Amino acid sequence: MSQNTACADETTVPPDETRCYCPLGGVMDLLSRKYAIQVVCVVGALEPVRYGEVEAAFGEVSSSTLSTRLDDLTEAGLLDREQYDEIPPRVEYRLTDEGAELRALLDPLLEWAQERDGAA
Amino acid sequence: MSQNTACADETTVPPDETRCYCPLGGVMDLLSRKYAIQVVCVVGALEPVRYGEVEAAFGEVSSSTLSTRLDDLTEAGLLDREQYDEIPPRVEYRLTDEGAELRALLDPLLEWAQERDGAA
DNA sequence: CAGAATCCATTCGGATACTG
DNA sequence: CAGTATCCGAATGGATTCTG
């Protein structure tokens, strides 16, 4: 999809900084999909967590969407999916180390968002 | 659009916590749109910044998309838009206080994303 | 239970003009 | 310069149905 070339010009930013203020591809693309950020935090908060629990954490999400999101994050190496072959089937999600790093960054964001939206 | 009712059940989360791990509407919706997060950080890094500078910071963005994003964020009270009636026209964007709060939260995220994507 | 598979409506973003 | 207006194709999310 939207392949990106990082910043147009690194020099737009203070010369000594290697930082790019607009990384577009990769993780950021993922996080721009619906529920993505929230899923990371929900899993982090409830892990190990089963599919149904995640679904319950959100009020109204279609299973197709949620499972897509879960897959995306798993593929990206942010979630770890453990499947137990029992009946009924059970699946547990938890954060990978990278996922945990990310969660640490995202959690404050959700907290802020919640306060702000509520205090509106 | 996707109106949300916060968490399906607040008790999904530790009882003493009032935190909801999946706020869906409001700001989070905004931030899930393309470039939104990056725009906040670019403006924060370069403020006061002109439209063209923001555009330049991203390699390939259509002006329509970028300007929509800028509008969204301005309407949401995260950006402040100052228009000077000169010729040629000049417009400056900067973060509002809330925008700055948000940027403080998002900036580490972009840094992390950049590292991660790069180190892939 | 935990999804996968389909199908479809909608949204979103990009390209392309055009303007004060 | 800093957008706006239009149009359109691509991508996404939701509903529904079905299965190991």
CSV table of C-alpha atoms (C1' of nucleotides) in Angstrom, one decimal:
chain,number,residue,atom,x,y,z
A,1,MET,CA,0.0,0.0,0.0
A,2,SER,CA,1.2,3.5,0.8
A,3,GLN,CA,4.9,2.8,0.6
A,4,ASN,CA,6.7,5.6,2.1
A,5,THR,CA,10.2,7.0,2.0
A,6,ALA,CA,10.5,8.2,5.5
A,7,CYS,CA,10.9,12.0,5.5
A,8,ALA,CA,11.1,13.9,2.3
A,9,ASP,CA,14.2,15.5,3.6
A,10,GLU,CA,16.0,14.8,6.7
A,11,THR,CA,17.4,18.2,6.8
A,12,THR,CA,13.9,19.6,7.3
A,13,VAL,CA,14.6,18.7,10.9
A,14,PRO,CA,17.5,20.0,13.0
A,15,PRO,CA,20.7,18.8,11.2
A,16,ASP,CA,22.1,17.0,14.2
A,17,GLU,CA,19.0,15.0,14.7
A,18,THR,CA,18.6,11.8,12.9
A,19,ARG,CA,15.0,11.7,13.9
A,20,CYS,CA,12.3,11.7,11.2
A,21,TYR,CA,9.1,13.2,12.4
A,22,CYS,CA,6.9,11.4,10.0
A,23,PRO,CA,7.7,7.7,9.7
A,24,LEU,CA,4.8,6.4,7.6
A,25,GLY,CA,5.1,2.8,6.8
A,26,GLY,CA,5.6,-0.1,9.1
A,27,VAL,CA,4.1,-0.1,12.5
A,28,MET,CA,2.5,3.3,12.1
A,29,ASP,CA,0.4,2.0,9.3
A,30,LEU,CA,-0.8,-0.8,11.5
A,31,LEU,CA,-1.6,1.4,14.4
A,32,SER,CA,-3.7,3.6,12.1
A,33,ARG,CA,-6.2,0.8,11.6
A,34,LYS,CA,-9.3,0.7,13.6
A,35,TYR,CA,-9.0,-0.7,17.2
A,36,ALA,CA,-5.3,-1.5,16.7
A,37,ILE,CA,-4.0,0.8,19.4
A,38,GLN,CA,-6.7,-0.3,21.7
A,39,VAL,CA,-6.2,-3.9,21.1
A,40,VAL,CA,-2.5,-3.7,22.1
A,41,CYS,CA,-3.5,-2.1,25.4
A,42,VAL,CA,-6.4,-4.4,26.1
A,43,VAL,CA,-4.2,-7.4,25.6
A,44,GLY,CA,-1.5,-5.9,27.7
A,45,ALA,CA,-4.0,-5.2,30.5
A,46,LEU,CA,-5.6,-8.5,30.5
A,47,GLU,CA,-3.0,-10.9,29.3
A,48,PRO,CA,-3.0,-13.8,28.9
A,49,VAL,CA,-6.4,-13.0,27.3
A,50,ARG,CA,-8.7,-15.1,25.3
A,51,TYR,CA,-10.4,-14.0,22.1
A,52,GLY,CA,-13.8,-13.7,23.7
A,53,GLU,CA,-12.5,-11.5,26.4
A,54,VAL,CA,-11.0,-9.1,24.0
A,55,GLU,CA,-14.2,-9.0,22.1
A,56,ALA,CA,-16.1,-8.3,25.3
A,57,ALA,CA,-13.8,-5.5,26.2
A,58,PHE,CA,-15.0,-3.6,23.1
A,59,GLY,CA,-18.7,-3.1,23.0
A,60,GLU,CA,-19.5,-3.4,19.4
A,61,VAL,CA,-16.9,-4.9,17.1
A,62,SER,CA,-17.5,-7.4,14.4
A,63,SER,CA,-15.6,-10.5,14.9
A,64,SER,CA,-14.2,-10.3,11.4
A,65,THR,CA,-12.7,-6.9,12.1
A,66,LEU,CA,-11.3,-7.8,15.5
A,67,SER,CA,-9.8,-11.0,14.3
A,68,THR,CA,-8.2,-9.2,11.4
A,69,ARG,CA,-6.7,-6.8,13.8
A,70,LEU,CA,-5.5,-9.5,16.1
A,71,ASP,CA,-3.8,-11.2,13.1
A,72,ASP,CA,-2.2,-8.0,11.9
A,73,LEU,CA,-0.6,-7.5,15.3
A,74,THR,CA,0.4,-11.0,15.6
A,75,GLU,CA,2.1,-11.0,12.2
A,76,ALA,CA,3.8,-7.8,13.1
A,77,GLY,CA,5.3,-9.6,16.1
A,78,LEU,CA,3.6,-7.5,18.6
A,79,LEU,CA,1.3,-10.2,19.9
A,80,ASP,CA,1.8,-13.8,20.6
A,81,ARG,CA,-0.9,-16.3,19.9
A,82,GLU,CA,-1.1,-19.5,21.7
A,83,GLN,CA,-3.5,-22.1,20.6
A,84,TYR,CA,-4.6,-25.0,22.7
A,85,ASP,CA,-6.1,-27.9,20.9
A,86,GLU,CA,-8.9,-28.7,23.3
A,87,ILE,CA,-12.6,-28.7,23.0
A,88,PRO,CA,-13.9,-26.2,23.1
A,89,PRO,CA,-10.9,-24.5,21.5
A,90,ARG,CA,-9.0,-22.0,23.5
A,91,VAL,CA,-6.6,-19.3,22.4
A,92,GLU,CA,-4.6,-17.0,24.4
A,93,TYR,CA,-3.0,-13.8,23.3
A,94,ARG,CA,-0.3,-11.9,25.1
A,95,LEU,CA,2.2,-9.2,24.2
A,96,THR,CA,5.6,-10.0,22.9
A,97,ASP,CA,8.5,-8.0,24.3
A,98,GLU,CA,8.1,-5.6,21.5
A,99,GLY,CA,4.4,-5.4,22.1
A,100,ALA,CA,5.0,-4.6,25.7
A,101,GLU,CA,7.3,-1.8,24.7
A,102,LEU,CA,4.7,-0.5,22.5
A,103,ARG,CA,2.0,-0.8,25.1
A,104,ALA,CA,4.0,1.2,27.5
A,105,LEU,CA,4.0,4.0,24.9
A,106,LEU,CA,0.3,3.7,24.0
A,107,ASP,CA,-1.2,3.2,27.4
A,108,PRO,CA,-0.7,6.8,28.5
A,109,LEU,CA,-2.2,7.9,25.2
A,110,LEU,CA,-5.4,6.0,25.8
A,111,GLU,CA,-5.5,7.4,29.3
A,112,TRP,CA,-5.2,10.9,28.0
A,113,ALA,CA,-7.7,10.3,25.3
A,114,GLN,CA,-10.2,9.0,27.8
A,115,GLU,CA,-9.8,11.9,30.1
A,116,ARG,CA,-10.0,14.4,27.3
A,117,ASP,CA,-13.0,12.9,25.6
A,118,GLY,CA,-14.8,12.5,28.9
A,119,ALA,CA,-14.0,16.0,30.1
A,120,ALA,CA,-15.3,17.4,26.8
B,1,MET,CA,-19.8,7.2,12.4
B,2,SER,CA,-18.6,4.5,14.8
B,3,GLN,CA,-20.1,5.9,17.9
B,4,ASN,CA,-18.8,4.1,20.8
B,5,THR,CA,-19.9,3.5,24.4
B,6,ALA,CA,-16.5,3.3,26.0
B,7,CYS,CA,-15.8,-0.1,27.3
B,8,ALA,CA,-18.5,-2.7,27.1
B,9,ASP,CA,-18.0,-3.4,30.7
B,10,GLU,CA,-15.9,-1.4,33.1
B,11,THR,CA,-15.6,-4.4,35.3
B,12,THR,CA,-13.6,-6.1,32.7
B,13,VAL,CA,-10.9,-4.1,34.2
B,14,PRO,CA,-9.7,-4.3,37.8
B,15,PRO,CA,-12.6,-3.0,39.9
B,16,ASP,CA,-10.8,-0.2,41.5
B,17,GLU,CA,-9.6,1.2,38.2
B,18,THR,CA,-11.8,3.6,36.4
B,19,ARG,CA,-9.7,3.2,33.3
B,20,CYS,CA,-11.2,2.0,30.1
B,21,TYR,CA,-8.7,0.2,27.9
B,22,CYS,CA,-10.6,0.9,24.7
B,23,PRO,CA,-11.8,4.4,24.3
B,24,LEU,CA,-13.0,4.4,20.7
B,25,GLY,CA,-14.6,7.7,19.7
B,26,GLY,CA,-13.2,11.2,20.0
B,27,VAL,CA,-9.5,11.8,19.6
B,28,MET,CA,-8.6,8.2,19.0
B,29,ASP,CA,-10.8,8.2,15.9
B,30,LEU,CA,-8.9,11.2,14.7
B,31,LEU,CA,-5.5,9.7,15.3
B,32,SER,CA,-6.5,6.6,13.4
B,33,ARG,CA,-6.6,8.6,10.2
B,34,LYS,CA,-3.6,8.7,7.9
B,35,TYR,CA,-0.8,11.1,8.8
B,36,ALA,CA,-2.7,12.4,11.8
B,37,ILE,CA,-0.2,11.3,14.4
B,38,GLN,CA,2.7,12.4,12.3
B,39,VAL,CA,1.2,15.8,11.6
B,40,VAL,CA,0.9,16.5,15.3
B,41,CYS,CA,4.5,15.7,15.8
B,42,VAL,CA,5.7,17.6,12.8
B,43,VAL,CA,3.9,20.7,13.8
B,44,GLY,CA,5.2,20.3,17.3
B,45,ALA,CA,8.7,20.0,16.1
B,46,LEU,CA,8.7,22.8,13.6
B,47,GLU,CA,6.2,25.3,15.1
B,48,PRO,CA,5.3,27.8,14.1
B,49,VAL,CA,5.1,26.0,10.8
B,50,ARG,CA,3.7,27.0,7.5
B,51,TYR,CA,1.6,24.8,5.3
B,52,GLY,CA,4.2,24.2,2.8
B,53,GLU,CA,6.7,23.2,5.4
B,54,VAL,CA,4.4,20.5,6.7
B,55,GLU,CA,3.8,19.3,3.2
B,56,ALA,CA,7.5,19.2,2.6
B,57,ALA,CA,8.1,17.2,5.7
B,58,PHE,CA,6.1,14.4,4.2
B,59,GLY,CA,7.4,13.1,0.9
B,60,GLU,CA,4.3,12.3,-1.0
B,61,VAL,CA,1.0,13.6,0.3
B,62,SER,CA,-1.7,15.0,-1.7
B,63,SER,CA,-2.6,18.5,-0.6
B,64,SER,CA,-6.2,17.6,-0.2
B,65,THR,CA,-5.5,14.9,2.3
B,66,LEU,CA,-3.0,16.9,4.2
B,67,SER,CA,-5.2,19.9,4.4
B,68,THR,CA,-8.1,17.7,5.6
B,69,ARG,CA,-5.9,16.4,8.3
B,70,LEU,CA,-4.8,19.8,9.3
B,71,ASP,CA,-8.5,20.9,9.5
B,72,ASP,CA,-9.5,17.9,11.5
B,73,LEU,CA,-6.8,18.5,14.1
B,74,THR,CA,-7.6,22.2,14.2
B,75,GLU,CA,-11.3,21.6,14.7
B,76,ALA,CA,-10.4,19.2,17.4
B,77,GLY,CA,-8.6,21.9,19.2
B,78,LEU,CA,-5.2,20.3,18.9
B,79,LEU,CA,-3.8,22.8,16.4
B,80,ASP,CA,-4.0,26.5,16.2
B,81,ARG,CA,-4.2,28.0,12.8
B,82,GLU,CA,-3.2,31.6,12.3
B,83,GLN,CA,-3.9,33.2,9.0
B,84,TYR,CA,-2.1,36.4,7.9
B,85,ASP,CA,-3.8,38.4,5.1
B,86,GLU,CA,-0.8,39.3,3.1
B,87,ILE,CA,0.3,38.5,-0.4
B,88,PRO,CA,1.3,35.9,-0.8
B,89,PRO,CA,-0.8,34.4,1.9
B,90,ARG,CA,0.8,33.0,4.9
B,91,VAL,CA,-0.6,30.5,7.4
B,92,GLU,CA,1.0,29.3,10.6
B,93,TYR,CA,0.2,26.3,12.5
B,94,ARG,CA,1.2,25.5,16.0
B,95,LEU,CA,0.0,23.2,18.8
B,96,THR,CA,-2.5,24.3,21.3
B,97,ASP,CA,-1.8,23.3,24.9
B,98,GLU,CA,-3.8,20.2,24.4
B,99,GLY,CA,-2.0,19.5,21.2
B,100,ALA,CA,1.3,19.9,23.0
B,101,GLU,CA,0.2,17.4,25.7
B,102,LEU,CA,-0.7,15.0,23.0
B,103,ARG,CA,2.6,15.5,21.1
B,104,ALA,CA,4.5,14.7,24.3
B,105,LEU,CA,2.7,11.3,24.2
B,106,LEU,CA,3.1,10.7,20.5
B,107,ASP,CA,6.6,11.7,20.0
B,108,PRO,CA,8.1,8.8,21.8
B,109,LEU,CA,5.9,6.5,19.8
B,110,LEU,CA,7.2,7.8,16.5
B,111,GLU,CA,10.7,7.5,17.7
B,112,TRP,CA,10.1,3.9,18.7
B,113,ALA,CA,8.4,3.2,15.4
B,114,GLN,CA,11.2,4.6,13.4
B,115,GLU,CA,13.8,2.6,15.3
B,116,ARG,CA,11.8,-0.6,15.0
B,117,ASP,CA,11.0,-0.2,11.3
B,118,GLY,CA,14.5,0.7,10.6
B,119,ALA,CA,16.1,-2.1,12.6
B,120,ALA,CA,13.8,-4.6,10.9
C,1,DC,C1',-15.2,-21.1,21.5
C,2,DA,C1',-12.6,-18.8,18.0
C,3,DG,C1',-12.5,-17.6,14.3
C,4,DA,C1',-12.6,-18.0,8.4
C,5,DA,C1',-15.0,-16.8,4.3
C,6,DT,C1',-18.1,-13.9,1.7
C,7,DC,C1',-20.2,-10.0,0.2
C,8,DC,C1',-21.2,-5.3,0.3
C,9,DA,C1',-21.6,-0.2,1.8
C,10,DT,C1',-18.9,3.2,3.1
C,11,DT,C1',-15.0,5.7,3.9
C,12,DC,C1',-10.8,7.4,2.8
C,13,DG,C1',-7.2,9.0,0.3
C,14,DG,C1',-5.0,10.4,-4.2
C,15,DA,C1',-5.0,12.9,-8.6
C,16,DT,C1',-6.2,16.8,-10.9
C,17,DA,C1',-7.8,21.1,-11.7
C,18,DC,C1',-8.8,25.8,-10.0
C,19,DT,C1',-8.8,30.2,-6.9
C,20,DG,C1',-8.2,34.4,-3.5
D,1,DC,C1',1.2,30.5,-1.1
D,2,DA,C1',-2.3,27.8,0.8
D,3,DG,C1',-5.4,25.8,0.1
D,4,DT,C1',-10.6,24.2,-2.0
D,5,DA,C1',-13.6,21.5,-5.2
D,6,DT,C1',-14.5,17.3,-7.8
D,7,DC,C1',-14.2,12.9,-9.1
D,8,DC,C1',-12.9,8.3,-8.6
D,9,DG,C1',-10.6,3.9,-7.4
D,10,DA,C1',-8.8,1.4,-3.6
D,11,DA,C1',-9.1,-0.1,0.9
D,12,DT,C1',-11.5,-0.9,5.0
D,13,DG,C1',-14.8,-2.2,8.2
D,14,DG,C1',-19.4,-4.4,9.2
D,15,DA,C1',-23.0,-8.0,8.8
D,16,DT,C1',-23.8,-12.6,8.1
D,17,DT,C1',-23.1,-17.3,7.7
D,18,DC,C1',-20.6,-21.3,8.6
D,19,DT,C1',-17.0,-24.6,10.7
D,20,DG,C1',-13.3,-27.5,13.3
